[in-house]
Amino acid sequence: MSVFSALFGRREPSSREVAKNRLQLVLVHDRVDLSPQKMQMLRDELISAISKYVEIDVEGMQVNLTQNNRHCRLTADIPVLAARPKR
């Protein structure tokens, strides 16, 4: 633990918290019935569709499934680098 972490209360998540988060992710994917292959296909199609209009940072892109109470949420964080010129 660094001095700043000790002073400002930042800490690494415990192995229990990491395991809990991983299990929640597996349960969400199972509940929605999205395999890793389908998630990759979804990501690829998002890249294809969005790239028609703007230049994006594919390496910085994140697509996640989360669960909030009884609802599953698909979120995409896509860094936009520049707009494409009008045709």
PDB file of C-alpha atoms in Angstrom:
ATOM      1  CA  MET A   1       0.000   0.000   0.000  1.00  0.00           C
ATOM      2  CA  SER A   2       1.428   3.371  -0.953  1.00  0.00           C
ATOM      3  CA  VAL A   3       1.467   6.464   1.248  1.00  0.00           C
ATOM      4  CA  PHE A   4      -1.200   8.143  -0.890  1.00  0.00           C
ATOM      5  CA  SER A   5      -3.406   5.074  -0.694  1.00  0.00           C
ATOM      6  CA  ALA A   6      -3.089   5.040   3.074  1.00  0.00           C
ATOM      7  CA  LEU A   7      -3.859   8.759   3.332  1.00  0.00           C
ATOM      8  CA  PHE A   8      -6.756   8.918   0.899  1.00  0.00           C
ATOM      9  CA  GLY A   9      -8.343   5.563   1.619  1.00  0.00           C
ATOM     10  CA  ARG A  10      -7.792   3.924  -1.751  1.00  0.00           C
ATOM     11  CA  ARG A  11      -7.336   0.224  -1.572  1.00  0.00           C
ATOM     12  CA  GLU A  12      -7.162  -2.707  -3.894  1.00  0.00           C
ATOM     13  CA  PRO A  13     -10.342  -4.793  -4.044  1.00  0.00           C
ATOM     14  CA  SER A  14     -10.137  -7.934  -1.945  1.00  0.00           C
ATOM     15  CA  SER A  15     -10.086 -11.323  -3.630  1.00  0.00           C
ATOM     16  CA  ARG A  16     -13.602 -11.810  -2.278  1.00  0.00           C
ATOM     17  CA  GLU A  17     -14.835  -8.659  -4.051  1.00  0.00           C
ATOM     18  CA  VAL A  18     -13.108  -9.653  -7.290  1.00  0.00           C
ATOM     19  CA  ALA A  19     -14.652 -13.137  -7.141  1.00  0.00           C
ATOM     20  CA  LYS A  20     -18.091 -11.662  -6.402  1.00  0.00           C
ATOM     21  CA  ASN A  21     -17.842  -9.287  -9.380  1.00  0.00           C
ATOM     22  CA  ARG A  22     -16.756 -12.113 -11.675  1.00  0.00           C
ATOM     23  CA  LEU A  23     -19.625 -14.310 -10.515  1.00  0.00           C
ATOM     24  CA  GLN A  24     -22.128 -11.493 -11.064  1.00  0.00           C
ATOM     25  CA  LEU A  25     -20.787 -11.013 -14.579  1.00  0.00           C
ATOM     26  CA  VAL A  26     -21.135 -14.734 -15.330  1.00  0.00           C
ATOM     27  CA  LEU A  27     -24.698 -14.728 -13.978  1.00  0.00           C
ATOM     28  CA  VAL A  28     -25.679 -11.703 -16.067  1.00  0.00           C
ATOM     29  CA  HIS A  29     -24.252 -13.259 -19.229  1.00  0.00           C
ATOM     30  CA  ASP A  30     -26.045 -16.524 -18.432  1.00  0.00           C
ATOM     31  CA  ARG A  31     -29.349 -14.789 -17.709  1.00  0.00           C
ATOM     32  CA  VAL A  32     -29.232 -12.795 -20.950  1.00  0.00           C
ATOM     33  CA  ASP A  33     -27.920 -15.854 -22.846  1.00  0.00           C
ATOM     34  CA  LEU A  34     -25.026 -13.988 -24.478  1.00  0.00           C
ATOM     35  CA  SER A  35     -22.003 -16.179 -25.025  1.00  0.00           C
ATOM     36  CA  PRO A  36     -18.547 -14.622 -25.320  1.00  0.00           C
ATOM     37  CA  GLN A  37     -18.778 -15.239 -29.073  1.00  0.00           C
ATOM     38  CA  LYS A  38     -22.071 -13.311 -29.301  1.00  0.00           C
ATOM     39  CA  MET A  39     -20.605 -10.479 -27.216  1.00  0.00           C
ATOM     40  CA  GLN A  40     -17.648 -10.285 -29.622  1.00  0.00           C
ATOM     41  CA  MET A  41     -20.022 -10.278 -32.609  1.00  0.00           C
ATOM     42  CA  LEU A  42     -22.027  -7.478 -30.982  1.00  0.00           C
ATOM     43  CA  ARG A  43     -18.841  -5.503 -30.351  1.00  0.00           C
ATOM     44  CA  ASP A  44     -17.695  -5.986 -33.954  1.00  0.00           C
ATOM     45  CA  GLU A  45     -21.063  -4.860 -35.331  1.00  0.00           C
ATOM     46  CA  LEU A  46     -21.054  -1.790 -33.082  1.00  0.00           C
ATOM     47  CA  ILE A  47     -17.600  -0.897 -34.389  1.00  0.00           C
ATOM     48  CA  SER A  48     -18.756  -1.336 -37.974  1.00  0.00           C
ATOM     49  CA  ALA A  49     -21.916   0.744 -37.548  1.00  0.00           C
ATOM     50  CA  ILE A  50     -20.386   3.586 -35.549  1.00  0.00           C
ATOM     51  CA  SER A  51     -17.271   3.771 -37.740  1.00  0.00           C
ATOM     52  CA  LYS A  52     -19.461   4.856 -40.664  1.00  0.00           C
ATOM     53  CA  TYR A  53     -20.074   8.175 -38.902  1.00  0.00           C
ATOM     54  CA  VAL A  54     -17.114   8.806 -36.592  1.00  0.00           C
ATOM     55  CA  GLU A  55     -13.536   7.632 -36.152  1.00  0.00           C
ATOM     56  CA  ILE A  56     -13.292   5.665 -32.905  1.00  0.00           C
ATOM     57  CA  ASP A  57     -10.530   4.281 -30.692  1.00  0.00           C
ATOM     58  CA  VAL A  58     -11.244   0.552 -30.967  1.00  0.00           C
ATOM     59  CA  GLU A  59      -8.577  -0.352 -28.391  1.00  0.00           C
ATOM     60  CA  GLY A  60     -10.171   1.951 -25.805  1.00  0.00           C
ATOM     61  CA  MET A  61     -13.705   0.682 -26.459  1.00  0.00           C
ATOM     62  CA  GLN A  62     -15.488  -1.253 -23.711  1.00  0.00           C
ATOM     63  CA  VAL A  63     -18.796  -3.115 -24.005  1.00  0.00           C
ATOM     64  CA  ASN A  64     -20.229  -4.470 -20.754  1.00  0.00           C
ATOM     65  CA  LEU A  65     -23.298  -6.197 -19.413  1.00  0.00           C
ATOM     66  CA  THR A  66     -24.298  -5.263 -15.878  1.00  0.00           C
ATOM     67  CA  GLN A  67     -27.260  -6.029 -13.692  1.00  0.00           C
ATOM     68  CA  ASN A  68     -29.090  -3.435 -11.630  1.00  0.00           C
ATOM     69  CA  ASN A  69     -31.802  -5.006  -9.487  1.00  0.00           C
ATOM     70  CA  ARG A  70     -33.819  -7.033 -12.003  1.00  0.00           C
ATOM     71  CA  HIS A  71     -32.679  -5.271 -15.167  1.00  0.00           C
ATOM     72  CA  CYS A  72     -29.687  -6.096 -17.331  1.00  0.00           C
ATOM     73  CA  ARG A  73     -27.929  -3.165 -18.922  1.00  0.00           C
ATOM     74  CA  LEU A  74     -25.655  -3.158 -21.954  1.00  0.00           C
ATOM     75  CA  THR A  75     -23.235  -0.247 -21.846  1.00  0.00           C
ATOM     76  CA  ALA A  76     -20.703   0.795 -24.423  1.00  0.00           C
ATOM     77  CA  ASP A  77     -17.913   3.255 -23.713  1.00  0.00           C
ATOM     78  CA  ILE A  78     -16.539   4.259 -27.114  1.00  0.00           C
ATOM     79  CA  PRO A  79     -13.853   6.947 -27.364  1.00  0.00           C
ATOM     80  CA  VAL A  80     -14.554   9.147 -30.412  1.00  0.00           C
ATOM     81  CA  LEU A  81     -11.446  10.499 -32.130  1.00  0.00           C
ATOM     82  CA  ALA A  82     -12.993  12.544 -34.957  1.00  0.00           C
ATOM     83  CA  ALA A  83     -16.105  12.938 -37.082  1.00  0.00           C
ATOM     84  CA  ARG A  84     -16.104  11.482 -40.587  1.00  0.00           C
ATOM     85  CA  PRO A  85     -16.474  14.009 -43.414  1.00  0.00           C
ATOM     86  CA  LYS A  86     -19.984  14.411 -44.847  1.00  0.00           C
ATOM     87  CA  ARG A  87     -20.621  12.550 -48.070  1.00  0.00           C
TER      88      ARG A  87
END
